[in-house]
XYZ file of N, CA and C in Angstrom:
690
model
N 66.516 79.985 -48.916
C 65.087 80.171 -48.743
C 64.315 79.253 -49.659
N 64.793 79.108 -50.864
C 64.155 78.230 -51.849
C 64.266 76.795 -51.409
N 65.391 76.431 -50.834
C 65.577 75.035 -50.373
C 64.570 74.691 -49.296
N 64.273 75.579 -48.380
C 63.320 75.343 -47.298
C 61.926 75.124 -47.830
N 61.504 75.874 -48.882
C 60.173 75.730 -49.454
C 60.025 74.380 -50.113
N 61.093 73.949 -50.799
C 61.039 72.628 -51.449
C 60.908 71.519 -50.407
N 61.577 71.647 -49.297
C 61.507 70.634 -48.241
C 60.115 70.545 -47.665
N 59.449 71.684 -47.425
C 58.079 71.701 -46.886
C 57.106 71.090 -47.863
N 57.331 71.371 -49.165
C 56.421 70.803 -50.176
C 56.550 69.297 -50.230
N 57.762 68.755 -50.088
C 57.984 67.304 -50.115
C 57.306 66.639 -48.929
N 57.342 67.271 -47.762
C 56.719 66.702 -46.579
C 55.206 66.662 -46.727
N 54.628 67.689 -47.334
C 53.174 67.726 -47.546
C 52.743 66.652 -48.495
N 53.517 66.399 -49.554
C 53.194 65.355 -50.528
C 53.249 63.974 -49.899
N 54.235 63.722 -49.039
C 54.363 62.414 -48.379
C 53.189 62.161 -47.464
N 52.705 63.188 -46.789
C 51.544 63.040 -45.909
C 50.302 62.697 -46.687
N 50.129 63.299 -47.889
C 48.960 63.009 -48.717
C 48.975 61.592 -49.219
N 50.124 61.072 -49.628
C 50.225 59.692 -50.100
C 49.919 58.705 -48.982
N 50.354 59.006 -47.738
C 50.109 58.115 -46.600
C 48.640 58.025 -46.308
N 47.882 59.140 -46.415
C 46.450 59.149 -46.161
C 45.713 58.356 -47.204
N 46.119 58.401 -48.418
C 45.471 57.677 -49.513
C 45.644 56.187 -49.361
N 46.755 55.696 -48.859
C 47.032 54.273 -48.699
C 46.170 53.649 -47.642
N 45.542 54.393 -46.736
C 44.715 53.856 -45.660
C 43.268 53.711 -46.058
N 42.871 53.871 -47.285
C 41.497 53.799 -47.751
C 41.387 52.826 -48.902
N 40.154 52.118 -49.016
C 39.882 51.264 -50.169
C 39.486 52.123 -51.351
N 39.406 51.465 -52.480
C 39.015 52.186 -53.682
C 37.566 52.654 -53.597
N 36.680 51.871 -52.788
C 35.281 52.266 -52.695
C 35.040 53.282 -51.610
N 36.073 53.716 -50.944
C 35.951 54.757 -49.942
C 35.601 54.251 -48.557
N 35.544 52.887 -48.349
C 35.203 52.333 -47.037
C 36.389 52.421 -46.118
N 36.149 52.856 -44.931
C 37.227 53.022 -43.953
C 37.486 51.697 -43.268
N 38.657 51.073 -43.466
C 39.019 49.807 -42.852
C 39.631 49.963 -41.478
N 39.808 51.222 -41.070
C 40.427 51.425 -39.758
C 39.464 51.094 -38.622
N 38.108 51.065 -38.937
C 37.145 50.751 -37.874
C 37.140 49.257 -37.582
N 36.963 48.868 -36.330
C 36.977 47.456 -35.927
C 35.612 46.831 -36.206
N 35.532 45.702 -36.979
C 34.234 45.086 -37.291
C 33.597 44.543 -36.021
N 32.236 44.514 -35.939
C 31.577 44.002 -34.725
C 31.851 42.533 -34.544
N 32.066 42.106 -33.301
C 32.358 40.695 -33.002
C 31.092 39.867 -33.135
N 31.218 38.594 -33.634
C 30.069 37.696 -33.756
C 29.588 37.301 -32.366
N 28.252 37.314 -32.131
C 27.731 36.984 -30.808
C 27.763 35.481 -30.596
N 28.247 35.058 -29.444
C 28.305 33.639 -29.111
C 26.933 33.175 -28.661
N 26.534 31.903 -28.971
C 25.235 31.410 -28.511
C 25.193 31.362 -26.997
N 24.071 31.774 -26.419
C 23.961 31.764 -24.965
C 23.682 30.349 -24.487
N 23.931 30.100 -23.198
C 23.692 28.780 -22.632
C 22.211 28.407 -22.728
N 21.328 29.407 -22.688
C 19.897 29.128 -22.730
C 19.445 28.593 -24.073
N 20.282 28.733 -25.115
C 19.924 28.243 -26.441
C 20.010 26.727 -26.520
N 20.556 26.099 -25.505
C 20.641 24.636 -25.482
C 21.586 24.109 -26.538
N 22.727 24.630 -26.620
C 23.697 24.191 -27.615
C 24.217 22.799 -27.315
N 25.098 22.328 -28.205
C 25.598 20.966 -28.035
C 26.792 20.892 -27.110
N 27.252 22.035 -26.644
C 28.381 22.043 -25.731
C 27.991 21.665 -24.320
N 28.957 21.587 -23.423
C 28.697 21.186 -22.043
C 27.856 22.196 -21.306
N 27.858 23.440 -21.760
C 27.060 24.447 -21.063
C 25.575 24.127 -21.159
N 25.121 23.575 -22.316
C 23.715 23.261 -22.469
C 23.252 22.151 -21.555
N 24.114 21.201 -21.205
C 23.699 20.077 -20.361
C 23.592 20.450 -18.904
N 24.006 21.621 -18.534
C 23.920 22.041 -17.137
C 22.673 22.867 -16.858
N 21.781 23.008 -17.850
C 20.579 23.801 -17.631
C 19.595 23.023 -16.769
N 18.600 23.715 -16.257
C 17.604 23.090 -15.415
C 16.906 21.981 -16.184
N 16.864 20.815 -15.585
C 16.272 19.658 -16.246
C 17.322 18.804 -16.916
N 18.552 19.313 -17.103
C 19.611 18.518 -17.695
C 20.317 17.708 -16.633
N 21.292 16.912 -17.059
C 22.040 16.103 -16.114
C 23.517 16.310 -16.332
N 24.317 16.171 -15.263
C 25.752 16.284 -15.396
C 26.337 14.898 -15.583
N 27.650 14.789 -15.499
C 28.318 13.518 -15.777
C 28.002 12.451 -14.754
N 27.485 12.831 -13.581
C 27.119 11.868 -12.543
C 25.639 11.534 -12.540
N 24.918 12.036 -13.584
C 23.504 11.723 -13.664
C 22.666 12.507 -12.680
N 23.146 13.703 -12.258
C 22.404 14.517 -11.305
C 21.970 15.818 -11.964
N 20.842 16.348 -11.556
C 20.391 17.636 -12.021
C 21.129 18.702 -11.232
N 21.139 19.960 -11.733
C 21.902 21.008 -11.045
C 21.523 21.213 -9.589
N 20.287 20.893 -9.213
C 19.919 21.109 -7.809
C 20.281 19.936 -6.917
N 20.947 18.906 -7.479
C 21.439 17.809 -6.663
C 20.533 16.603 -6.630
N 19.332 16.676 -7.225
C 18.444 15.530 -7.217
C 18.787 14.586 -8.342
N 18.379 13.337 -8.217
C 18.697 12.352 -9.238
C 17.980 12.655 -10.530
N 18.676 12.660 -11.627
C 18.091 12.871 -12.940
C 17.643 11.564 -13.537
N 17.263 11.631 -14.833
C 16.755 10.424 -15.474
C 17.815 9.360 -15.617
N 19.078 9.770 -15.585
C 20.150 8.791 -15.697
C 20.727 8.402 -14.349
N 20.145 8.922 -13.257
C 20.685 8.652 -11.934
C 20.177 7.336 -11.378
N 20.486 7.118 -10.124
C 20.112 5.858 -9.474
C 18.989 6.044 -8.468
N 18.286 7.193 -8.532
C 17.210 7.431 -7.592
C 16.049 6.492 -7.833
N 15.079 6.476 -6.900
C 13.912 5.610 -7.045
C 13.933 4.520 -6.003
N 13.235 3.436 -6.326
C 13.124 2.342 -5.370
C 14.464 1.679 -5.145
N 14.721 1.308 -3.891
C 15.965 0.613 -3.584
C 15.838 -0.893 -3.744
N 14.663 -1.328 -4.233
C 14.483 -2.747 -4.497
C 14.036 -3.549 -3.300
N 13.924 -2.907 -2.152
C 13.537 -3.663 -0.957
C 12.052 -3.584 -0.666
N 11.351 -2.687 -1.365
C 9.931 -2.515 -1.109
C 9.101 -3.536 -1.865
N 7.796 -3.261 -1.959
C 6.894 -4.147 -2.684
C 5.975 -4.868 -1.734
N 4.899 -5.365 -2.327
C 3.932 -6.054 -1.492
C 4.453 -7.418 -1.076
N 4.162 -7.730 0.108
C 4.611 -9.018 0.622
C 3.704 -10.141 0.185
N 4.263 -11.365 0.155
C 3.468 -12.503 -0.203
C 2.708 -13.065 0.966
N 1.768 -14.052 0.705
C 0.974 -14.623 1.765
C 1.675 -15.723 2.521
N 2.820 -16.148 2.043
C 3.552 -17.229 2.698
C 4.670 -17.701 1.804
N 5.516 -18.560 2.325
C 6.680 -19.012 1.578
C 6.277 -19.735 0.301
N 5.163 -20.484 0.348
C 4.713 -21.193 -0.836
C 3.552 -20.494 -1.508
N 3.257 -19.260 -1.085
C 2.187 -18.492 -1.697
C 0.798 -18.903 -1.261
N 0.677 -19.765 -0.257
C -0.621 -20.232 0.199
C -0.820 -19.903 1.681
N -2.095 -19.778 2.060
C -2.422 -19.564 3.466
C -2.238 -20.866 4.241
N -1.660 -20.781 5.415
C -1.390 -21.975 6.218
C -2.690 -22.612 6.696
N -2.641 -23.914 6.966
C -3.846 -24.612 7.420
C -4.169 -24.236 8.860
N -5.436 -24.408 9.206
C -5.887 -24.118 10.574
C -5.445 -25.234 11.519
N -4.907 -24.842 12.639
C -4.508 -25.792 13.671
C -5.615 -25.958 14.703
N -5.678 -27.114 15.317
C -6.716 -27.375 16.318
C -6.691 -26.337 17.430
N -5.504 -25.977 17.890
C -5.394 -25.033 18.999
C -5.845 -23.619 18.619
N -5.963 -23.332 17.331
C -6.402 -22.010 16.882
C -7.924 -21.927 16.737
N -8.591 -23.062 16.832
C -10.027 -23.118 16.554
C -10.845 -23.283 17.837
N -11.923 -22.524 17.902
C -12.906 -22.694 18.970
C -14.027 -23.558 18.391
N -14.157 -24.781 18.883
C -15.093 -25.751 18.307
C -16.259 -25.966 19.255
N -17.476 -25.768 18.729
C -18.699 -25.952 19.515
C -19.712 -26.724 18.687
N -20.697 -27.306 19.351
C -21.723 -28.082 18.651
C -23.094 -27.790 19.252
N -24.125 -27.723 18.382
C -25.498 -27.496 18.830
C -26.442 -28.450 18.090
N -27.596 -28.671 18.677
C -28.637 -29.460 18.018
C -29.270 -28.601 16.923
N -29.274 -29.102 15.697
C -29.838 -28.360 14.563
C -30.934 -29.158 13.872
N -31.550 -30.088 14.590
C -32.595 -30.921 13.998
C -33.842 -30.082 13.716
N -34.380 -30.256 12.520
C -35.603 -29.566 12.122
C -36.780 -30.497 12.401
N -37.817 -29.965 13.026
C -38.977 -30.778 13.364
C -39.578 -31.469 12.146
N -39.887 -32.740 12.275
C -40.469 -33.492 11.181
C -39.456 -34.297 10.376
N -38.167 -33.999 10.541
C -37.139 -34.770 9.820
C -37.053 -36.182 10.395
N -36.744 -37.142 9.508
C -36.578 -38.514 9.987
C -35.163 -38.788 10.462
N -34.338 -37.757 10.393
C -32.953 -37.874 10.875
C -32.638 -36.688 11.774
N -31.793 -36.938 12.742
C -31.344 -35.856 13.607
C -30.124 -35.165 13.005
N -29.913 -33.896 13.362
C -28.769 -33.122 12.843
C -28.090 -32.371 13.979
N -26.783 -32.430 13.973
C -25.958 -31.624 14.877
C -25.056 -30.751 14.006
N -25.020 -29.453 14.322
C -24.147 -28.523 13.591
C -22.911 -28.237 14.441
N -21.751 -28.367 13.811
C -20.484 -28.133 14.513
C -19.849 -26.866 13.936
N -19.574 -25.903 14.810
C -18.943 -24.634 14.413
C -17.443 -24.673 14.702
N -16.665 -24.172 13.745
C -15.227 -23.991 13.946
C -14.924 -22.514 13.739
N -14.576 -21.838 14.827
C -14.283 -20.402 14.779
C -12.778 -20.182 14.860
N -12.275 -19.376 13.931
C -10.843 -19.099 13.891
C -10.491 -18.037 14.934
N -9.683 -18.427 15.911
C -9.230 -17.490 16.933
C -7.721 -17.407 16.995
N -7.064 -17.757 15.887
C -5.601 -17.809 15.878
C -4.902 -16.514 15.561
N -5.671 -15.443 15.258
C -5.035 -14.164 14.958
C -4.495 -14.062 13.546
N -4.820 -15.000 12.689
C -4.367 -14.977 11.293
C -5.366 -15.752 10.446
N -5.340 -15.521 9.148
C -6.166 -16.316 8.247
C -5.591 -17.730 8.160
N -6.482 -18.720 7.970
C -6.023 -20.096 7.815
C -7.012 -20.849 6.936
N -6.645 -22.034 6.497
C -7.496 -22.795 5.587
C -7.920 -24.121 6.201
N -9.139 -24.527 5.831
C -9.680 -25.833 6.177
C -10.049 -26.518 4.872
N -9.537 -27.710 4.682
C -9.770 -28.413 3.422
C -10.153 -29.864 3.699
N -11.301 -30.278 3.204
C -11.719 -31.659 3.369
C -12.753 -31.830 4.465
N -12.748 -32.999 5.049
C -13.707 -33.366 6.092
C -13.032 -33.392 7.460
N -13.798 -33.026 8.460
C -13.336 -33.221 9.834
C -13.558 -34.676 10.232
N -12.776 -35.162 11.168
C -13.010 -36.480 11.720
C -14.055 -36.391 12.824
N -15.028 -37.281 12.808
C -16.103 -37.263 13.813
C -16.281 -38.660 14.388
N -16.220 -38.767 15.703
C -16.466 -40.024 16.416
C -17.481 -39.771 17.522
N -18.425 -40.688 17.637
C -19.374 -40.627 18.751
C -18.948 -41.626 19.816
N -18.855 -41.140 21.027
C -18.605 -42.039 22.157
C -19.953 -42.582 22.629
N -20.026 -43.882 22.737
C -21.279 -44.498 23.186
C -20.998 -45.527 24.290
N -22.071 -46.012 24.894
C -21.898 -47.043 25.917
C -21.529 -48.391 25.319
N -21.519 -48.441 23.981
C -21.125 -49.676 23.306
C -19.773 -49.535 22.602
N -19.096 -48.400 22.837
C -17.808 -48.177 22.180
C -17.845 -46.923 21.297
N -16.789 -46.748 20.531
C -16.685 -45.562 19.671
C -17.253 -45.869 18.289
N -18.058 -44.930 17.777
C -18.662 -45.066 16.462
C -18.160 -43.932 15.570
N -17.477 -44.279 14.479
C -16.951 -43.264 13.557
C -17.984 -42.923 12.498
N -18.182 -41.625 12.279
C -19.137 -41.170 11.269
C -18.554 -41.387 9.877
N -19.435 -41.684 8.923
C -19.023 -41.858 7.530
C -19.192 -40.540 6.763
N -18.333 -40.302 5.788
C -18.429 -39.097 4.972
C -19.597 -39.214 3.985
N -20.229 -38.090 3.726
C -21.362 -38.097 2.797
C -20.924 -38.254 1.353
N -19.665 -37.943 1.058
C -19.170 -38.037 -0.317
C -19.318 -36.752 -1.115
N -19.881 -35.713 -0.502
C -19.994 -34.427 -1.187
C -18.597 -33.830 -1.404
N -18.483 -33.006 -2.453
C -17.205 -32.341 -2.716
C -16.850 -31.438 -1.545
N -15.612 -31.511 -1.127
C -15.155 -30.726 0.019
C -14.314 -29.545 -0.458
N -14.865 -28.342 -0.477
C -14.102 -27.174 -0.948
C -13.065 -26.735 0.082
N -12.065 -26.003 -0.397
C -11.095 -25.389 0.506
C -11.691 -24.099 1.057
N -11.715 -23.973 2.369
C -12.294 -22.796 3.020
C -11.165 -21.964 3.614
N -11.063 -20.688 3.170
C -10.121 -19.753 3.791
C -10.876 -19.043 4.903
N -10.451 -19.293 6.123
C -11.167 -18.791 7.297
C -10.414 -17.592 7.876
N -11.012 -16.410 7.730
C -10.391 -15.209 8.280
C -10.430 -15.246 9.802
N -9.526 -14.536 10.418
C -9.482 -14.492 11.875
C -10.819 -13.971 12.412
N -11.430 -14.724 13.315
C -12.707 -14.337 13.897
C -13.919 -14.899 13.186
N -13.726 -15.487 11.994
C -14.848 -16.047 11.239
C -15.105 -17.505 11.619
N -16.290 -17.979 11.233
C -16.735 -19.326 11.601
C -17.213 -20.091 10.374
N -16.920 -21.365 10.312
C -17.475 -22.255 9.293
C -18.145 -23.420 10.024
N -19.184 -23.962 9.394
C -19.993 -24.991 10.056
C -20.132 -26.224 9.169
N -20.075 -27.399 9.781
C -20.406 -28.625 9.054
C -21.456 -29.395 9.852
N -22.136 -30.316 9.156
C -23.237 -31.028 9.798
C -22.967 -32.499 10.041
N -23.569 -33.013 11.093
C -23.559 -34.450 11.402
C -25.024 -34.902 11.411
N -25.320 -35.928 10.650
C -26.682 -36.479 10.667
C -26.650 -37.887 11.245
N -27.740 -38.278 11.897
C -27.779 -39.589 12.568
C -29.232 -40.080 12.583
N -29.420 -41.392 12.660
C -30.791 -41.928 12.702
C -31.448 -41.670 14.055
N -32.725 -41.358 14.013
C -33.472 -41.100 15.244
C -33.935 -42.430 15.840
N -33.786 -42.556 17.133
C -34.210 -43.776 17.836
C -35.702 -43.681 18.162
N -36.508 -44.309 17.329
C -37.954 -44.308 17.576
C -38.479 -45.723 17.855
N -37.584 -46.562 18.327
C -37.955 -47.957 18.596
C -38.686 -48.118 19.919
N -38.588 -47.130 20.765
C -39.198 -47.230 22.085
C -38.254 -47.827 23.106
N -37.115 -48.373 22.650
C -36.142 -48.931 23.579
C -35.083 -47.902 23.936
N -34.180 -48.295 24.812
C -33.130 -47.365 25.256
C -32.086 -47.108 24.174
N -31.941 -48.072 23.268
C -30.993 -47.916 22.173
C -29.550 -47.855 22.640
N -28.701 -47.225 21.810
C -27.269 -47.053 22.116
C -27.074 -45.641 22.650
N -26.704 -45.534 23.883
C -26.605 -44.218 24.518
C -25.330 -43.506 24.094
N -25.462 -42.211 23.684
C -24.309 -41.390 23.251
C -23.787 -40.614 24.449
N -22.473 -40.703 24.657
C -21.882 -40.049 25.829
C -20.941 -38.891 25.476
N -20.617 -38.722 24.224
C -19.696 -37.635 23.862
C -19.449 -37.559 22.365
N -18.901 -36.429 21.936
C -18.576 -36.168 20.528
C -17.111 -35.774 20.425
N -16.385 -36.452 19.561
C -14.966 -36.156 19.341
C -14.796 -35.605 17.925
N -14.215 -34.395 17.818
C -14.029 -33.727 16.525
C -12.545 -33.495 16.289
N -12.093 -33.880 15.107
C -10.705 -33.628 14.690
C -10.735 -32.778 13.422
N -10.218 -31.545 13.445
C -10.233 -30.693 12.251
C -9.510 -31.357 11.082
N -9.839 -30.989 9.858
C -9.196 -31.580 8.689
C -7.671 -31.472 8.751
N -7.004 -32.560 8.374
C -5.537 -32.620 8.292
C -4.849 -32.368 9.629
N -5.564 -32.622 10.714
C -4.989 -32.499 12.044
C -5.082 -33.838 12.779
N -4.258 -33.999 13.791
C -4.286 -35.221 14.604
C -4.793 -34.954 16.016
N -4.813 -33.679 16.429
C -5.284 -33.329 17.760
C -6.800 -33.157 17.728
N -7.491 -33.789 18.643
C -8.957 -33.781 18.683
C -9.487 -32.969 19.855
N -10.772 -32.624 19.748
C -11.478 -31.922 20.817
C -12.705 -32.754 21.192
N -12.918 -32.992 22.474
C -14.077 -33.747 22.938
C -15.138 -32.792 23.465
N -16.356 -32.951 22.947
C -17.466 -32.067 23.299
C -18.625 -32.877 23.881
N -19.511 -32.190 24.563
C -20.776 -32.813 24.968
C -21.632 -33.031 23.721
N -22.344 -34.125 23.689
C -23.225 -34.409 22.563
C -24.539 -33.646 22.752
N -24.905 -32.739 21.785
C -26.100 -31.916 21.988
C -27.384 -32.500 21.382
N -27.246 -33.619 20.666
C -28.410 -34.194 19.987
C -29.217 -35.131 20.861
N -29.968 -36.002 20.187
C -30.780 -36.995 20.910
C -29.884 -37.884 21.757
N -30.462 -38.422 22.792
C -29.665 -39.153 23.777
C -29.157 -40.491 23.280
N -29.836 -41.072 22.284
C -29.456 -42.423 21.876
C -29.664 -42.653 20.371
N -29.044 -43.714 19.897
C -29.201 -44.190 18.520
C -29.953 -45.515 18.561
N -30.677 -45.839 17.502
C -31.348 -47.147 17.495
C -30.336 -48.279 17.397
N -30.645 -49.375 18.010
C -29.796 -50.551 17.899
C -29.965 -51.110 16.493
N -28.858 -51.404 15.829
C -28.928 -51.875 14.457
C -27.892 -52.963 14.233
N -28.137 -53.751 13.216
C -27.180 -54.795 12.851
C -26.209 -54.312 11.780
N -26.203 -53.001 11.532
C -25.309 -52.444 10.527
C -25.993 -52.167 9.205
N -27.243 -52.542 9.075
C -27.960 -52.335 7.821
C -28.803 -51.065 7.827
N -28.837 -50.391 8.976
C -29.667 -49.192 9.081
C -28.954 -47.946 8.561
N -29.579 -46.790 8.809
C -29.016 -45.497 8.385
C -27.772 -45.180 9.217
N -26.671 -44.852 8.558
C -25.441 -44.590 9.319
C -25.384 -43.170 9.861
N -24.476 -42.946 10.793
C -24.121 -41.590 11.213
C -23.195 -41.035 10.136
N -23.498 -39.830 9.637
C -22.714 -39.253 8.542
C -22.230 -37.849 8.889
N -21.098 -37.465 8.271
C -20.533 -36.123 8.449
C -20.388 -35.476 7.072
N -20.776 -34.211 6.989
C -20.648 -33.466 5.738
C -19.373 -32.651 5.705
N -19.001 -32.108 4.549
C -17.789 -31.299 4.429
C -17.977 -29.921 5.053
N -16.897 -29.135 5.084
C -16.964 -27.791 5.628
C -18.003 -26.966 4.870
N -18.861 -26.259 5.616
C -19.885 -25.439 4.997
C -21.153 -26.180 4.657
N -21.269 -27.445 5.084
C -22.431 -28.254 4.708
C -23.625 -28.066 5.627
N -23.503 -27.193 6.616
C -24.635 -26.906 7.509
C -24.721 -25.422 7.753
N -25.907 -24.968 8.163
C -26.084 -23.554 8.442
C -25.277 -23.116 9.647
N -25.137 -21.797 9.780
C -24.362 -21.247 10.878
C -25.001 -21.616 12.219
N -24.152 -22.098 13.136
C -24.649 -22.458 14.460
C -24.919 -21.241 15.300
N -25.533 -21.424 16.489
C -25.841 -20.310 17.370
C -24.739 -20.063 18.356
């Protein structure tokens, strides 16, 4: 009976020692599991790959999560657009004779000692074109062809829009001799820098005074040197 009591007492003592070994000296229970550290969320924009997949970020192919090109992508212009130029050399092409509607009217002002004919060149070519310099002017007469002389005024470059008109003037001496003079039968106009001419009816006075070459010549002005014709 005594042996059994001693055995029970030994078992109780061993249990007490085991309980004491599971505690710190300050009484803190180490058997409880410490709380786990919280991982940064993807929304925090960390330096890992998760942060680069957020809205507005780009993946390894330079695309945003919704599939559109990001700042590092190749989206945008394909390089084929842009404003077109005005021509291969950057200039508007010259006006061709066949593109121009050429007409002439009498523009003499009463009291002038010289007659004036205004020649209109209207662009009907369907595109803008340029006229630069003087037109060629020849008068057909019963004594042969008479070429007009240039006035010597500066000849500006005129860009003529489709449907627009530019005018130049021809001046000639008035025949007041009382004689028949040199009868004019036609007007030949060649646009600047062209070789093809247009023959028109002469709208001015019927004749020129007979001269030995010392009188007033027939002259042609540059583009824009006369008022708009009718």
